[in-house]
Tab-separated table of C-alpha atoms and ligand atoms in Angstrom:
chain	number	residue	atom	x	y	z
F	1	UNK	CA	109.323	32.707	-32.825
F	2	UNK	CA	112.031	33.151	-30.205
F	3	UNK	CA	115.269	33.612	-32.027
F	4	UNK	CA	118.745	34.096	-30.594
F	5	UNK	CA	122.004	34.997	-32.287
F	6	UNK	CA	123.159	31.488	-31.379
F	7	UNK	CA	120.210	29.885	-33.300
F	8	UNK	CA	121.029	31.947	-36.351
F	9	UNK	CA	124.723	31.082	-36.357
F	10	UNK	CA	123.873	27.400	-35.935
F	11	UNK	CA	121.413	27.608	-38.852
F	12	UNK	CA	124.096	29.172	-41.051
F	13	UNK	CA	126.682	26.536	-40.055
F	14	UNK	CA	124.231	23.764	-40.886
F	15	UNK	CA	123.389	25.344	-44.244
F	16	UNK	CA	119.692	25.718	-43.425
F	17	UNK	CA	119.238	28.906	-45.480
F	18	UNK	CA	118.719	28.832	-49.234
F	19	UNK	CA	117.058	30.887	-51.937
F	20	UNK	CA	113.868	30.234	-53.810
F	21	UNK	CA	113.539	31.986	-57.156
F	22	UNK	CA	110.404	33.672	-58.447
F	23	UNK	CA	110.406	34.327	-62.220
F	24	UNK	CA	109.824	37.794	-63.692
F	25	UNK	CA	108.255	38.045	-67.148
F	26	UNK	CA	108.848	40.907	-69.599
F	27	UNK	CA	105.572	42.295	-70.992
F	28	UNK	CA	107.283	43.097	-74.298
F	29	UNK	CA	108.810	39.683	-74.986
F	30	UNK	CA	106.494	37.482	-72.884
F	31	UNK	CA	109.585	35.623	-71.662
F	32	UNK	CA	111.210	35.123	-68.290
F	33	UNK	CA	114.205	37.431	-68.126
F	34	UNK	CA	115.182	36.870	-64.523
F	35	UNK	CA	114.021	36.065	-61.030
F	36	UNK	CA	113.868	37.398	-57.509
F	37	UNK	CA	115.848	35.464	-54.890
F	38	UNK	CA	113.755	34.985	-51.739
F	39	UNK	CA	115.394	33.542	-48.662
F	40	UNK	CA	113.992	30.369	-47.027
F	41	UNK	CA	114.965	28.737	-43.735
F	42	UNK	CA	114.519	24.979	-43.660
F	43	UNK	CA	114.491	23.664	-40.065
F	44	UNK	CA	115.941	20.188	-39.339
F	45	UNK	CA	112.345	18.802	-39.156
F	46	UNK	CA	111.719	20.012	-42.730
F	47	UNK	CA	109.542	23.030	-41.826
F	48	UNK	CA	110.095	25.972	-44.180
F	49	UNK	CA	110.121	29.298	-42.337
F	50	UNK	CA	109.148	32.314	-44.495
F	51	UNK	CA	111.337	35.441	-44.319
F	52	UNK	CA	108.724	37.640	-42.651
F	53	UNK	CA	108.930	35.300	-39.625
F	54	UNK	CA	112.663	35.736	-39.113
F	55	UNK	CA	114.161	38.648	-41.107
F	56	UNK	CA	112.725	41.268	-38.688
F	57	UNK	CA	114.274	39.302	-35.792
F	58	UNK	CA	117.587	39.012	-37.627
F	59	UNK	CA	117.504	42.791	-38.026
F	60	UNK	CA	116.608	43.319	-34.384
F	61	UNK	CA	119.577	41.134	-33.341
F	62	UNK	CA	121.831	43.313	-35.528
F	63	UNK	CA	122.780	40.263	-37.605
F	64	UNK	CA	121.379	41.120	-41.013
F	65	UNK	CA	124.800	41.986	-42.470
F	66	UNK	CA	126.068	38.574	-41.312
F	67	UNK	CA	123.201	36.806	-43.080
F	68	UNK	CA	123.837	38.816	-46.253
F	69	UNK	CA	127.545	37.896	-46.131
F	70	UNK	CA	126.543	34.265	-45.750
F	71	UNK	CA	123.945	34.294	-48.555
F	72	UNK	CA	125.622	36.430	-51.231
F	73	UNK	CA	128.131	33.718	-52.274
F	74	UNK	CA	125.183	31.286	-52.553
F	75	UNK	CA	123.445	33.682	-54.897
F	76	UNK	CA	126.592	33.830	-57.052
F	77	UNK	CA	126.797	30.008	-57.149
F	78	UNK	CA	123.135	29.749	-58.171
F	79	UNK	CA	123.580	32.500	-60.773
F	80	UNK	CA	126.547	30.653	-62.297
F	81	UNK	CA	124.478	27.463	-62.529
F	82	UNK	CA	121.475	29.234	-64.082
F	83	UNK	CA	123.731	30.917	-66.639
F	84	UNK	CA	125.514	27.661	-67.469
F	85	UNK	CA	122.282	25.709	-67.915
F	86	UNK	CA	119.637	28.213	-69.029
F	87	UNK	CA	120.387	31.802	-70.033
F	88	UNK	CA	121.433	35.286	-69.134
F	89	UNK	CA	118.938	35.727	-66.294
F	90	UNK	CA	119.222	38.685	-63.983
F	91	UNK	CA	118.763	37.822	-60.315
F	92	UNK	CA	117.313	40.244	-57.796
F	93	UNK	CA	118.632	40.198	-54.242
F	94	UNK	CA	116.675	41.773	-51.369
F	95	UNK	CA	118.277	43.944	-48.747
F	96	UNK	CA	116.857	46.056	-45.976
F	97	UNK	CA	117.810	49.703	-46.166
F	98	UNK	CA	119.405	49.529	-42.705
F	99	UNK	CA	122.089	47.293	-44.213
F	100	UNK	CA	123.318	50.259	-46.179
F	101	UNK	CA	124.767	51.694	-42.962
F	102	UNK	CA	127.451	49.063	-43.328
F	103	UNK	CA	129.607	49.173	-46.502
F	104	UNK	CA	129.928	45.330	-46.377
F	105	UNK	CA	127.431	44.576	-49.118
F	106	UNK	CA	128.971	47.082	-51.497
F	107	UNK	CA	132.396	45.476	-50.928
F	108	UNK	CA	130.896	42.045	-51.635
F	109	UNK	CA	129.377	43.221	-54.928
F	110	UNK	CA	132.548	45.031	-55.987
F	111	UNK	CA	134.711	42.044	-55.135
F	112	UNK	CA	132.449	39.744	-57.178
F	113	UNK	CA	132.630	42.113	-60.139
F	114	UNK	CA	136.387	42.592	-59.916
F	115	UNK	CA	137.007	38.856	-59.681
F	116	UNK	CA	134.690	38.425	-62.717
F	117	UNK	CA	132.311	36.187	-60.824
F	118	UNK	CA	129.567	38.714	-61.598
F	119	UNK	CA	128.666	41.111	-64.385
F	120	UNK	CA	126.802	44.193	-63.174
F	121	UNK	CA	123.772	43.730	-65.478
F	122	UNK	CA	123.133	40.284	-63.964
F	123	UNK	CA	122.324	41.673	-60.518
F	124	UNK	CA	119.490	43.829	-59.259
F	125	UNK	CA	119.331	44.906	-55.638
F	126	UNK	CA	115.833	45.378	-54.242
F	127	UNK	CA	115.771	47.755	-51.334
F	128	UNK	CA	112.964	47.731	-48.800
F	129	UNK	CA	112.992	50.736	-46.599
F	130	UNK	CA	112.037	49.929	-43.022
F	131	UNK	CA	113.575	53.135	-41.769
F	132	UNK	CA	114.067	56.505	-43.412
F	133	UNK	CA	117.573	56.495	-44.876
F	134	UNK	CA	117.263	58.587	-47.989
F	135	UNK	CA	118.531	61.788	-46.441
F	136	UNK	CA	121.905	60.338	-45.620
F	137	UNK	CA	124.439	61.575	-48.166
F	138	UNK	CA	126.726	58.614	-47.482
F	139	UNK	CA	124.014	56.160	-48.569
F	140	UNK	CA	123.305	58.046	-51.769
F	141	UNK	CA	127.051	57.962	-52.480
F	142	UNK	CA	127.333	54.223	-51.853
F	143	UNK	CA	124.355	53.439	-54.053
F	144	UNK	CA	125.669	55.642	-56.839
F	145	UNK	CA	128.963	53.724	-56.642
F	146	UNK	CA	127.015	50.477	-56.960
F	147	UNK	CA	125.170	51.743	-60.019
F	148	UNK	CA	128.487	52.550	-61.661
F	149	UNK	CA	129.279	48.831	-61.649
F	150	UNK	CA	126.201	48.249	-63.867
F	151	UNK	CA	124.156	46.718	-61.038
F	152	UNK	CA	120.589	48.006	-60.955
F	153	UNK	CA	118.651	49.151	-57.920
F	154	UNK	CA	114.940	48.628	-57.441
F	155	UNK	CA	112.761	50.297	-54.870
F	156	UNK	CA	110.651	47.528	-53.329
F	157	UNK	CA	107.145	47.916	-51.874
F	158	UNK	CA	106.798	51.424	-53.267
F	159	UNK	CA	103.848	53.293	-51.816
F	160	UNK	CA	103.998	51.842	-48.293
F	161	UNK	CA	105.902	52.688	-45.123
F	162	UNK	CA	109.015	54.696	-45.845
F	163	UNK	CA	109.105	53.667	-49.528
F	164	UNK	CA	107.928	57.088	-50.507
F	165	UNK	CA	108.212	59.735	-53.198
F	166	UNK	CA	110.867	61.320	-51.014
F	167	UNK	CA	113.079	58.226	-51.191
F	168	UNK	CA	112.397	57.695	-54.879
F	169	UNK	CA	113.457	61.224	-55.669
F	170	UNK	CA	116.662	61.095	-53.618
F	171	UNK	CA	118.139	57.663	-54.329
F	172	UNK	CA	119.381	56.552	-57.767
F	173	UNK	CA	116.863	53.779	-58.474
F	174	UNK	CA	116.641	52.079	-61.876
F	175	UNK	CA	113.357	50.249	-61.227
F	176	UNK	CA	110.237	50.717	-59.184
F	177	UNK	CA	108.296	47.800	-57.643
F	178	UNK	CA	104.903	48.936	-56.539
F	179	UNK	CA	103.653	47.332	-53.332
F	180	UNK	CA	101.597	44.299	-54.279
F	181	UNK	CA	98.565	45.472	-52.321
F	182	UNK	CA	97.832	47.977	-55.133
F	183	UNK	CA	97.904	45.227	-57.759
F	184	UNK	CA	95.585	43.083	-55.634
F	185	UNK	CA	93.112	45.939	-55.140
F	186	UNK	CA	93.188	47.347	-58.690
F	187	UNK	CA	90.731	44.687	-59.915
F	188	UNK	CA	87.980	46.039	-57.665
F	189	UNK	CA	88.991	49.614	-57.050
F	190	UNK	CA	89.194	52.269	-59.750
F	191	UNK	CA	91.291	54.353	-57.381
F	192	UNK	CA	93.865	51.596	-56.843
F	193	UNK	CA	93.950	51.024	-60.646
F	194	UNK	CA	94.689	54.730	-61.142
F	195	UNK	CA	97.523	54.497	-58.591
F	196	UNK	CA	98.988	51.575	-60.540
F	197	UNK	CA	98.753	53.424	-63.869
F	198	UNK	CA	100.199	56.663	-62.556
F	199	UNK	CA	103.057	54.816	-60.830
F	200	UNK	CA	103.915	53.179	-64.164
F	201	UNK	CA	103.728	56.560	-65.886
F	202	UNK	CA	105.929	58.128	-63.220
F	203	UNK	CA	108.537	55.387	-63.668
F	204	UNK	CA	108.455	55.999	-67.440
F	205	UNK	CA	108.948	59.728	-67.020
F	206	UNK	CA	111.857	59.072	-64.672
F	207	UNK	CA	113.303	56.743	-67.316
F	208	UNK	CA	113.199	53.673	-65.041
F	209	UNK	CA	111.528	50.244	-65.300
F	210	UNK	CA	108.306	49.380	-63.474
F	211	UNK	CA	107.834	45.898	-62.029
F	212	UNK	CA	104.498	44.684	-60.705
F	213	UNK	CA	104.416	41.888	-58.137
F	214	UNK	CA	101.473	39.986	-56.673
F	215	UNK	CA	100.065	39.138	-60.128
F	216	UNK	CA	97.777	36.295	-59.063
F	217	UNK	CA	95.299	36.052	-61.963
F	218	UNK	CA	95.226	36.240	-65.737
F	219	UNK	CA	92.869	39.199	-65.414
F	220	UNK	CA	95.460	41.168	-63.425
F	221	UNK	CA	98.200	40.172	-65.874
F	222	UNK	CA	96.193	41.333	-68.904
F	223	UNK	CA	95.252	44.607	-67.233
F	224	UNK	CA	98.921	45.398	-66.523
F	225	UNK	CA	99.909	44.366	-70.045
F	226	UNK	CA	98.064	47.355	-71.509
F	227	UNK	CA	99.063	49.734	-68.730
F	228	UNK	CA	102.600	49.763	-70.145
F	229	UNK	CA	104.585	48.388	-67.234
F	230	UNK	CA	107.852	46.568	-67.859
F	231	UNK	CA	107.701	43.275	-65.935
F	232	UNK	CA	105.321	41.074	-63.989
F	233	UNK	CA	105.876	38.680	-61.125
F	234	UNK	CA	103.329	36.647	-59.178
F	235	UNK	CA	101.631	33.333	-58.481
F	236	UNK	CA	99.811	33.368	-61.849
F	237	UNK	CA	103.201	33.050	-63.546
F	238	UNK	CA	104.850	30.972	-60.842
F	239	UNK	CA	105.373	30.846	-57.065
F	240	UNK	CA	108.981	31.106	-55.831
F	241	UNK	CA	110.787	27.862	-56.763
F	242	UNK	CA	113.739	25.951	-55.335
F	243	UNK	CA	116.786	26.219	-57.639
F	244	UNK	CA	116.321	22.854	-59.386
F	245	UNK	CA	112.602	23.551	-59.952
F	246	UNK	CA	113.489	26.989	-61.328
F	247	UNK	CA	115.958	25.405	-63.748
F	248	UNK	CA	113.227	22.986	-64.906
F	249	UNK	CA	110.762	25.819	-65.275
F	250	UNK	CA	113.218	27.849	-67.378
F	251	UNK	CA	113.877	24.763	-69.480
F	252	UNK	CA	110.281	24.844	-70.774
F	253	UNK	CA	110.919	28.290	-72.272
F	254	UNK	CA	107.251	29.192	-71.910
F	255	UNK	CA	105.941	32.402	-73.518
F	256	UNK	CA	103.294	34.497	-71.685
F	257	UNK	CA	100.952	37.004	-73.349
F	258	UNK	CA	102.904	40.018	-74.568
F	259	UNK	CA	102.149	43.191	-76.467
F	260	UNK	CA	103.819	46.498	-77.360
F	261	UNK	CA	100.513	48.374	-76.882
F	262	UNK	CA	101.199	49.443	-73.286
F	263	UNK	CA	104.657	50.671	-74.255
F	264	UNK	CA	103.230	52.576	-77.283
F	265	UNK	CA	100.721	54.296	-74.990
F	266	UNK	CA	103.457	55.240	-72.557
F	267	UNK	CA	105.578	56.480	-75.489
F	268	UNK	CA	102.766	58.907	-76.415
F	269	UNK	CA	102.880	60.224	-72.876
F	270	UNK	CA	106.650	60.449	-72.494
F	271	UNK	CA	107.217	62.076	-75.883
F	272	UNK	CA	104.468	64.642	-75.338
F	273	UNK	CA	106.079	65.336	-71.948
F	274	UNK	CA	109.550	65.635	-73.454
F	275	UNK	CA	108.161	68.045	-76.049
F	276	UNK	CA	106.608	70.232	-73.329
F	277	UNK	CA	109.774	70.186	-71.237
F	278	UNK	CA	111.767	71.373	-74.232
F	279	UNK	CA	109.300	74.125	-75.018
F	280	UNK	CA	109.427	75.294	-71.389
F	281	UNK	CA	113.223	75.297	-71.475
F	282	UNK	CA	113.270	77.349	-74.658
F	283	UNK	CA	110.764	79.857	-73.314
F	284	UNK	CA	112.804	80.229	-70.147
F	285	UNK	CA	115.798	80.890	-72.380
F	286	UNK	CA	113.955	83.489	-74.489
F	287	UNK	CA	112.822	85.268	-71.336
F	288	UNK	CA	116.246	85.223	-69.663
F	289	UNK	CA	118.945	84.349	-72.226
F	290	UNK	CA	121.693	84.834	-69.621
F	291	UNK	CA	120.086	82.676	-66.965
F	292	UNK	CA	117.679	80.177	-68.559
F	293	UNK	CA	117.405	77.918	-65.499
F	294	UNK	CA	118.187	74.236	-65.179
F	295	UNK	CA	118.265	72.011	-68.246
F	296	UNK	CA	115.846	69.099	-67.634
F	297	UNK	CA	117.826	66.032	-66.565
F	298	UNK	CA	115.495	63.401	-67.931
F	299	UNK	CA	115.618	64.414	-71.585
F	300	UNK	CA	116.820	61.632	-73.827
F	301	UNK	CA	119.180	62.971	-76.461
F	302	UNK	CA	119.434	59.727	-78.365
F	303	UNK	CA	116.471	58.079	-80.079
F	304	UNK	CA	117.880	54.690	-79.102
F	305	UNK	CA	117.971	55.531	-75.397
F	306	UNK	CA	114.227	55.697	-74.771
F	307	UNK	CA	111.813	52.759	-74.355
F	308	UNK	CA	110.265	53.374	-77.794
F	309	UNK	CA	113.649	53.486	-79.552
F	310	UNK	CA	114.825	50.419	-77.685
F	311	UNK	CA	111.760	48.512	-78.880
F	312	UNK	CA	111.828	49.972	-82.391
F	313	UNK	CA	115.376	48.805	-83.028
F	314	UNK	CA	114.897	45.505	-81.181
F	315	UNK	CA	111.733	43.411	-80.852
F	316	UNK	CA	109.675	45.904	-82.909
F	317	UNK	CA	111.660	45.037	-86.050
F	318	UNK	CA	109.288	42.090	-86.439
F	319	UNK	CA	106.831	44.733	-87.782
F	320	UNK	CA	109.327	46.203	-90.247
F	321	UNK	CA	107.712	46.914	-93.631
F	322	UNK	CA	104.419	47.864	-91.986
F	323	UNK	CA	103.721	51.511	-93.009
F	324	UNK	CA	102.460	52.564	-89.549
F	325	UNK	CA	105.528	51.062	-87.934
F	326	UNK	CA	107.957	52.469	-90.488
F	327	UNK	CA	106.475	55.967	-90.192
F	328	UNK	CA	107.557	56.152	-86.517
F	329	UNK	CA	111.251	56.274	-87.229
F	330	UNK	CA	111.733	59.628	-88.946
F	331	UNK	CA	109.820	61.946	-86.564
F	332	UNK	CA	111.125	59.991	-83.575
F	333	UNK	CA	114.753	60.269	-84.634
F	334	UNK	CA	114.324	63.954	-85.503
F	335	UNK	CA	112.605	64.743	-82.180
F	336	UNK	CA	115.487	63.355	-80.181
F	337	UNK	CA	118.070	65.015	-82.451
F	338	UNK	CA	116.261	68.313	-81.965
F	339	UNK	CA	116.727	68.003	-78.198
F	340	UNK	CA	120.471	68.210	-78.638
F	341	UNK	CA	120.230	70.950	-81.275
F	342	UNK	CA	118.013	73.089	-79.070
F	343	UNK	CA	120.111	72.798	-75.974
F	344	UNK	CA	123.128	73.561	-78.112
F	345	UNK	CA	121.368	76.644	-79.515
F	346	UNK	CA	120.715	77.968	-75.993
F	347	UNK	CA	124.326	77.350	-75.018
F	348	UNK	CA	125.649	79.377	-77.940
F	349	UNK	CA	122.973	82.043	-77.328
F	350	UNK	CA	121.326	81.689	-80.753
F	351	UNK	CA	118.936	84.348	-82.059
F	352	UNK	CA	115.155	84.287	-81.559
F	353	UNK	CA	114.661	83.391	-85.234
F	354	UNK	CA	116.825	80.303	-84.923
F	355	UNK	CA	114.950	79.222	-81.784
F	356	UNK	CA	111.583	79.876	-83.445
F	357	UNK	CA	112.547	77.716	-86.454
F	358	UNK	CA	113.679	74.899	-84.159
F	359	UNK	CA	110.446	75.123	-82.159
F	360	UNK	CA	108.321	74.929	-85.306
F	361	UNK	CA	110.246	71.885	-86.476
F	362	UNK	CA	109.831	70.279	-83.030
F	363	UNK	CA	106.062	70.899	-82.984
F	364	UNK	CA	105.709	69.254	-86.404
F	365	UNK	CA	107.777	66.213	-85.439
F	366	UNK	CA	105.881	65.828	-82.183
F	367	UNK	CA	102.531	65.878	-84.041
F	368	UNK	CA	103.740	63.410	-86.660
F	369	UNK	CA	105.083	61.047	-84.000
F	370	UNK	CA	101.974	61.148	-81.865
F	371	UNK	CA	99.635	60.453	-84.794
F	372	UNK	CA	101.842	57.556	-85.982
F	373	UNK	CA	101.869	56.123	-82.457
F	374	UNK	CA	98.109	56.445	-82.173
F	375	UNK	CA	97.512	54.784	-85.564
F	376	UNK	CA	99.804	51.876	-84.757
F	377	UNK	CA	98.281	51.402	-81.305
F	378	UNK	CA	94.715	51.311	-82.656
F	379	UNK	CA	95.678	48.886	-85.420
F	380	UNK	CA	97.434	46.529	-83.017
F	381	UNK	CA	94.477	46.694	-80.622
F	382	UNK	CA	92.110	45.573	-83.398
F	383	UNK	CA	94.504	42.776	-84.333
F	384	UNK	CA	94.648	41.567	-80.724
F	385	UNK	CA	90.866	41.688	-80.550
F	386	UNK	CA	90.605	39.549	-83.689
F	387	UNK	CA	93.041	36.995	-82.236
F	388	UNK	CA	90.959	36.762	-79.056
F	389	UNK	CA	88.008	35.846	-81.319
V	401	C2E	P1	109.313	41.142	-51.270
V	401	C2E	O1	110.723	41.376	-51.659
V	401	C2E	O2	108.344	42.235	-51.552
V	401	C2E	O3	108.911	39.781	-51.984
V	401	C2E	C1	107.638	39.480	-52.470
V	401	C2E	C2	106.887	38.551	-51.558
V	401	C2E	O4	105.607	38.292	-52.135
V	401	C2E	C3	107.534	37.179	-51.399
V	401	C2E	O5	107.237	36.727	-50.096
V	401	C2E	C4	106.784	36.346	-52.448
V	401	C2E	O6	106.790	34.956	-52.165
V	401	C2E	C5	105.400	36.918	-52.298
V	401	C2E	N1	104.609	36.731	-53.522
V	401	C2E	C6	105.045	36.501	-54.763
V	401	C2E	N2	104.035	36.423	-55.655
V	401	C2E	C7	102.911	36.629	-54.950
V	401	C2E	C8	101.511	36.673	-55.323
V	401	C2E	O7	101.117	36.533	-56.479
V	401	C2E	N3	100.635	36.926	-54.304
V	401	C2E	C9	101.045	37.127	-53.007
V	401	C2E	N4	100.106	37.360	-52.082
V	401	C2E	N5	102.345	37.096	-52.635
V	401	C2E	C10	103.272	36.838	-53.596
V	401	C2E	P2	108.339	36.058	-49.171
V	401	C2E	O8	109.209	35.165	-49.968
V	401	C2E	O9	107.628	35.508	-47.987
V	401	C2E	O10	109.219	37.316	-48.735
V	401	C2E	C11	108.713	38.320	-47.915
V	401	C2E	C12	109.675	39.475	-47.777
V	401	C2E	O11	110.865	39.099	-47.071
V	401	C2E	C13	110.185	39.998	-49.100
V	401	C2E	O12	109.217	40.834	-49.673
V	401	C2E	C14	111.460	40.721	-48.703
V	401	C2E	O13	111.183	42.019	-48.248
V	401	C2E	C15	111.936	39.891	-47.515
V	401	C2E	N6	113.049	39.047	-47.986
V	401	C2E	C16	113.000	37.918	-48.730
V	401	C2E	N7	114.241	37.412	-48.938
V	401	C2E	C17	115.107	38.276	-48.332
V	401	C2E	C18	116.533	38.326	-48.203
V	401	C2E	O14	117.289	37.490	-48.729
V	401	C2E	N8	117.059	39.376	-47.473
V	401	C2E	C19	116.266	40.343	-46.921
V	401	C2E	N9	116.839	41.343	-46.243
V	401	C2E	N10	114.918	40.328	-47.042
V	401	C2E	C20	114.353	39.294	-47.715
V	402	MG	MG1	111.671	42.101	-53.203
V	403	MG	MG1	107.721	43.767	-52.532
């Protein structure tokens, strides 16, 4: 395709660009909780041009910021209509990392929030990294400012190109979208399946959501369901839809298969990890009380802050009264409380005996929690098996 700046401006004037919306389903609730906005260019003869055929050219012409400025108000209009007619969906908007060189987008988002056209939690920005940007302090600062408005940031196409561990560790992402090639290959390749599972686990340990795209079959969906990832997106649920079709689709309020089993498995991992991090911190303190080293940043002090607590006090309450479910609360609460108590004890330079007592308590709570989690997971697995016949 031979594209000039003139063609692009004409297309914008004629209103030839619009968004299609692809639903994202939560594995815990089985419901659509939002959608990704994907740009489409409809030529006067009706041909629909996919983004991969023109976005790289738009970038090469240095016009991507202009297209974003043109499309962002359309996203806000569509969001307002979806909210008025359907529900509190969160829309994801794609940007290329090179756009972050220009503060324009951040101004647009801030302006929308200040004028109350947008609430932060209703927008997610998906960043695809075509060039390495993560080392630039200015970009980290701009993204951190965006996060402060409540907007979330997802790293798109993780595992390919520049979307690397390096970028993930430097930028303040709140969700990870693994490149869809891993999801496609996981059905036939044990190695790809391991990459998917460990990426989900890594997201959990970082305290961020994991979103899997390219879910084309029920088999892939069900596999991911028990891996413990947060959301799914793909042709098996729905292709990207024009706004009116998306509104129709949401109107059916369909429920997809859902299960807390994946999350319970991940909770066993994250709580065992949190326990070990705490033990390491305390040992470092006992060895060098004056200089115990850095306090781990990803410890959750509140039992309601982690994925398990969020579920326990929310959707999980449907199981209230069940002894395996009820037995999670006490050790879980205590484990998180102990985090605060232990860090406090190191700050006020408590004696070895105090630390030893706290550690013993922590070990007991960790054991109690992990056996409750295991019991509940096994029970729910048998129940699911019975339902499948
Ligand atoms: P992306 O953000 O990774 O979007 C996912 C792409 O996968 C979309 O292609 C979507 O239609 C496609 N897809 C969804 N489900 C499936 C599935 O089950 N199987 C397969 N094989 N593919 C699936 P699309 O719409 O052609 O977009 C391509 C890329 O263009 C996007 O990749 C994104 O990087 C870029 N893009 C889209 N809209 C925008 C935009 O508004 N601005 C910018 N800067 N980039 C955009
Ligand atoms: Mg995307
Ligand atoms: Mg992607």
